[in-house]
Amino acid sequence: MKNSPGKKIKTAVFISGKGSNLKSLINFSKKKISNIEIVLVITNNKKAKGLQFAIKNKINNFYINYKIKKISEKKILKKLAELKIKLICLAGFMEILSQNFIKKSNSTIINIHPSLLPKYKGLNTHAKVLSNGEKYTGCTVHFVNSKLDSGKIILQKKVKVLNDDNIYKLKKRVLIEEHKLYPKAILKIFN
Ligand code: GRF
């Protein structure tokens, strides 16, 4: 995918929780090397802690209640069109986007997942990795389709599981890699 030289890609980030990936993407967007401009943050959780990063950085942010998926997606599509969004980064967004939304979004949609996909799709990845005695885990950035954690892989980073690991420690180390991997994947797909 090519981006016009000198032009930053208008980007939306979708979150549901802490927003540490949102924070790292905002930091990335401010760097000279960055090819994105984050102009929209969407959440399905009014109490998402990550919203603070959007507010602090004066980024348009909207809570969509997601009670009725079709209506919620229609509202989001309207915002995407208004702001001419071309890239959507899912970052801990706890909803599955419909095929219709993906088709109509007019955007490249990517997601970050805390495992070495195709292993450990879905929730509780670190607990599953630990209980299965895996030696390695990691994180993956992939294109989004309407199946959970299943689109084409863009980049992955391996993380070693240590003898004294627990869910908390492992999550923390994987997140450090996530924060580096997401910007790298964005640079990769548009360069
Ligand atoms: C990350 O582990 C991400 O891979 C997964 O959800 C988590 C979100 O964390 N999809 P944060 O809200 O970005 O801190």
Coordinates of C-alpha atoms and ligand atoms in Angstrom, one line a residue:
M1 CA 0.0 0.0 0.0
K2 CA 1.4 3.4 -1.0
N3 CA 0.8 6.7 0.9
S4 CA 1.3 10.0 -0.9
P5 CA 4.7 11.5 0.1
G6 CA 4.6 14.0 2.9
K7 CA 1.0 13.2 3.7
K8 CA 0.1 11.5 7.0
I9 CA -2.5 8.8 7.0
K10 CA -5.6 9.8 8.9
T11 CA -6.0 7.2 11.6
A12 CA -8.6 6.1 14.1
V13 CA -7.8 4.0 17.1
F14 CA -10.5 1.8 18.7
I15 CA -10.1 0.9 22.4
S16 CA -12.0 -0.7 25.2
G17 CA -9.7 -0.5 28.2
K18 CA -6.3 0.8 29.4
G19 CA -5.1 2.2 26.1
S20 CA -1.4 1.6 26.5
N21 CA -1.2 0.8 22.8
L22 CA -3.2 4.0 22.0
K23 CA -0.6 5.9 24.1
S24 CA 2.3 4.4 22.2
L25 CA 0.6 5.0 18.9
I26 CA 0.1 8.7 19.8
N27 CA 3.8 8.9 20.8
F28 CA 4.7 7.3 17.5
S29 CA 2.4 9.7 15.5
K30 CA 4.4 12.7 16.9
K31 CA 7.7 11.4 15.6
K32 CA 9.2 12.6 12.3
I33 CA 9.5 9.1 10.9
S34 CA 5.7 8.5 11.5
N35 CA 3.4 8.2 8.6
I36 CA 0.1 8.5 10.6
E37 CA -1.9 11.3 12.2
I38 CA -4.4 10.1 14.9
V39 CA -7.6 12.1 14.5
L40 CA -10.2 9.8 16.1
V41 CA -10.5 7.5 19.1
I42 CA -13.6 5.3 19.4
T43 CA -14.5 3.3 22.5
N44 CA -17.4 1.0 23.4
N45 CA -16.6 1.5 27.1
K46 CA -17.5 4.9 28.6
K47 CA -15.0 4.1 31.5
A48 CA -12.1 3.1 29.3
K49 CA -9.0 4.4 31.0
G50 CA -7.4 5.0 27.6
L51 CA -9.7 7.8 26.9
Q52 CA -7.5 10.0 29.0
F53 CA -4.8 9.9 26.3
A54 CA -7.2 11.0 23.6
I55 CA -8.5 13.9 25.8
K56 CA -5.0 14.9 26.8
N57 CA -3.9 15.0 23.2
K58 CA -7.1 16.8 22.0
I59 CA -8.1 13.9 19.7
N60 CA -11.8 13.6 18.8
N61 CA -13.1 10.8 20.9
F62 CA -16.5 9.1 20.9
Y63 CA -18.2 6.5 23.1
I64 CA -20.5 4.2 21.1
N65 CA -22.7 2.1 23.3
Y66 CA -22.7 -1.0 21.0
K67 CA -26.1 -2.2 22.3
I68 CA -27.2 -2.7 18.7
K69 CA -24.2 -3.5 16.5
K70 CA -25.7 -2.4 13.2
I71 CA -26.7 1.0 14.6
S72 CA -23.3 1.5 16.4
E73 CA -21.3 0.6 13.3
K74 CA -23.4 3.0 11.2
K75 CA -22.6 5.8 13.6
I76 CA -18.9 4.9 13.5
L77 CA -18.9 4.8 9.6
K78 CA -20.3 8.3 9.6
K79 CA -17.4 9.6 11.8
L80 CA -14.9 7.7 9.7
A81 CA -16.2 9.4 6.5
E82 CA -16.4 12.9 8.1
L83 CA -12.8 12.7 9.2
K84 CA -11.5 10.9 6.0
I85 CA -10.0 8.0 8.0
K86 CA -7.9 5.7 6.0
L87 CA -6.4 3.5 8.7
I88 CA -8.1 1.9 11.7
C89 CA -6.0 0.4 14.5
L90 CA -7.8 -1.8 16.9
A91 CA -6.0 -1.7 20.2
G92 CA -7.8 -3.9 22.8
F93 CA -11.2 -3.2 21.2
M94 CA -13.6 -5.9 22.5
E95 CA -16.0 -6.1 19.6
I96 CA -15.9 -8.0 16.4
L97 CA -16.4 -5.8 13.3
S98 CA -19.0 -7.0 10.8
Q99 CA -18.2 -7.8 7.2
N100 CA -20.4 -4.9 6.2
F101 CA -18.4 -2.5 8.4
I102 CA -15.1 -3.7 7.0
K103 CA -16.3 -3.3 3.5
K104 CA -17.8 0.2 4.0
S105 CA -15.0 1.6 6.2
N106 CA -12.9 2.6 3.2
S107 CA -9.9 2.0 5.5
T108 CA -7.2 -0.5 6.1
I109 CA -8.1 -2.2 9.4
I110 CA -5.4 -3.8 11.6
N111 CA -5.3 -5.3 15.1
I112 CA -2.7 -6.2 17.7
H113 CA -3.0 -9.5 19.6
P114 CA -0.9 -10.7 22.5
S115 CA 0.1 -14.1 21.1
L116 CA 1.9 -15.7 18.2
L117 CA -1.1 -16.1 16.0
P118 CA -2.6 -18.5 14.8
K119 CA -1.9 -19.8 18.3
Y120 CA -4.2 -18.6 21.1
K121 CA -6.8 -16.5 19.4
G122 CA -9.4 -14.8 21.7
L123 CA -9.1 -14.0 25.4
N124 CA -6.9 -15.0 28.3
T125 CA -3.9 -15.7 26.0
H126 CA -1.3 -15.4 28.7
A127 CA -3.1 -17.8 31.1
K128 CA -3.4 -20.4 28.3
V129 CA 0.3 -20.0 27.3
L130 CA 1.4 -20.6 30.9
S131 CA -0.9 -23.5 31.5
N132 CA 0.3 -25.2 28.3
G133 CA 3.9 -24.8 29.3
E134 CA 4.9 -22.9 26.2
K135 CA 8.5 -21.8 26.0
Y136 CA 7.7 -18.8 23.8
T137 CA 4.8 -16.5 23.3
G138 CA 4.7 -13.0 21.7
C139 CA 2.5 -10.6 19.9
T140 CA 1.1 -10.2 16.4
V141 CA -0.2 -7.3 14.2
H142 CA -2.6 -8.5 11.5
F143 CA -5.1 -7.3 9.0
V144 CA -8.7 -7.6 10.3
N145 CA -11.4 -9.7 8.7
S146 CA -14.8 -10.6 10.2
K147 CA -13.3 -13.7 12.0
L148 CA -11.7 -13.3 15.4
D149 CA -7.9 -12.8 15.2
S150 CA -7.7 -14.4 11.8
G151 CA -6.6 -11.9 9.1
K152 CA -3.2 -12.0 7.3
I153 CA -0.3 -11.5 9.6
I154 CA 1.8 -8.3 9.1
L155 CA 4.5 -8.7 11.8
Q156 CA 5.2 -10.8 14.9
K157 CA 7.6 -10.6 17.8
K158 CA 8.6 -13.5 19.9
V159 CA 8.9 -13.3 23.7
K160 CA 10.5 -15.9 25.9
V161 CA 8.4 -17.4 28.7
L162 CA 10.5 -17.4 31.9
N163 CA 10.5 -20.1 34.6
D164 CA 9.1 -17.7 37.3
D165 CA 6.5 -16.1 35.0
N166 CA 2.9 -15.4 36.0
I167 CA 0.2 -13.8 34.0
Y168 CA 1.0 -10.3 35.2
K169 CA 4.7 -10.5 34.5
L170 CA 4.2 -12.1 31.1
K171 CA 1.6 -9.6 30.1
K172 CA 3.9 -6.7 31.1
R173 CA 6.8 -8.0 29.0
V174 CA 4.6 -8.8 26.0
L175 CA 3.0 -5.3 26.2
I176 CA 6.5 -3.7 26.0
E177 CA 7.0 -5.5 22.7
E178 CA 3.4 -4.6 21.5
H179 CA 4.2 -1.0 21.9
K180 CA 7.2 -1.3 19.5
L181 CA 5.6 -3.8 17.1
Y182 CA 2.5 -1.8 16.3
P183 CA 4.3 1.3 14.9
K184 CA 6.7 -1.0 13.0
A185 CA 3.8 -2.8 11.3
I186 CA 2.2 0.5 10.3
L187 CA 5.5 1.7 8.7
K188 CA 5.7 -1.7 7.0
I189 CA 2.3 -1.7 5.4
F190 CA 2.4 1.8 3.9
N191 CA 6.1 1.9 2.8
Ligands
GRF1 C1 -3.3 -5.7 24.3 O1 -2.6 -6.8 25.0 C2 -3.6 -6.1 22.9 O2 -2.7 -6.9 22.3 C3 -5.0 -6.8 23.1 O3 -5.6 -6.1 24.2 C4 -4.6 -5.5 25.0 C5 -4.9 -4.0 25.1 O4 -4.1 -3.3 26.0 N1 -5.7 -6.8 21.9 P1 -4.1 -1.7 26.1 O5 -5.5 -1.3 26.3 O6 -3.5 -1.2 24.7 O7 -3.2 -1.4 27.2

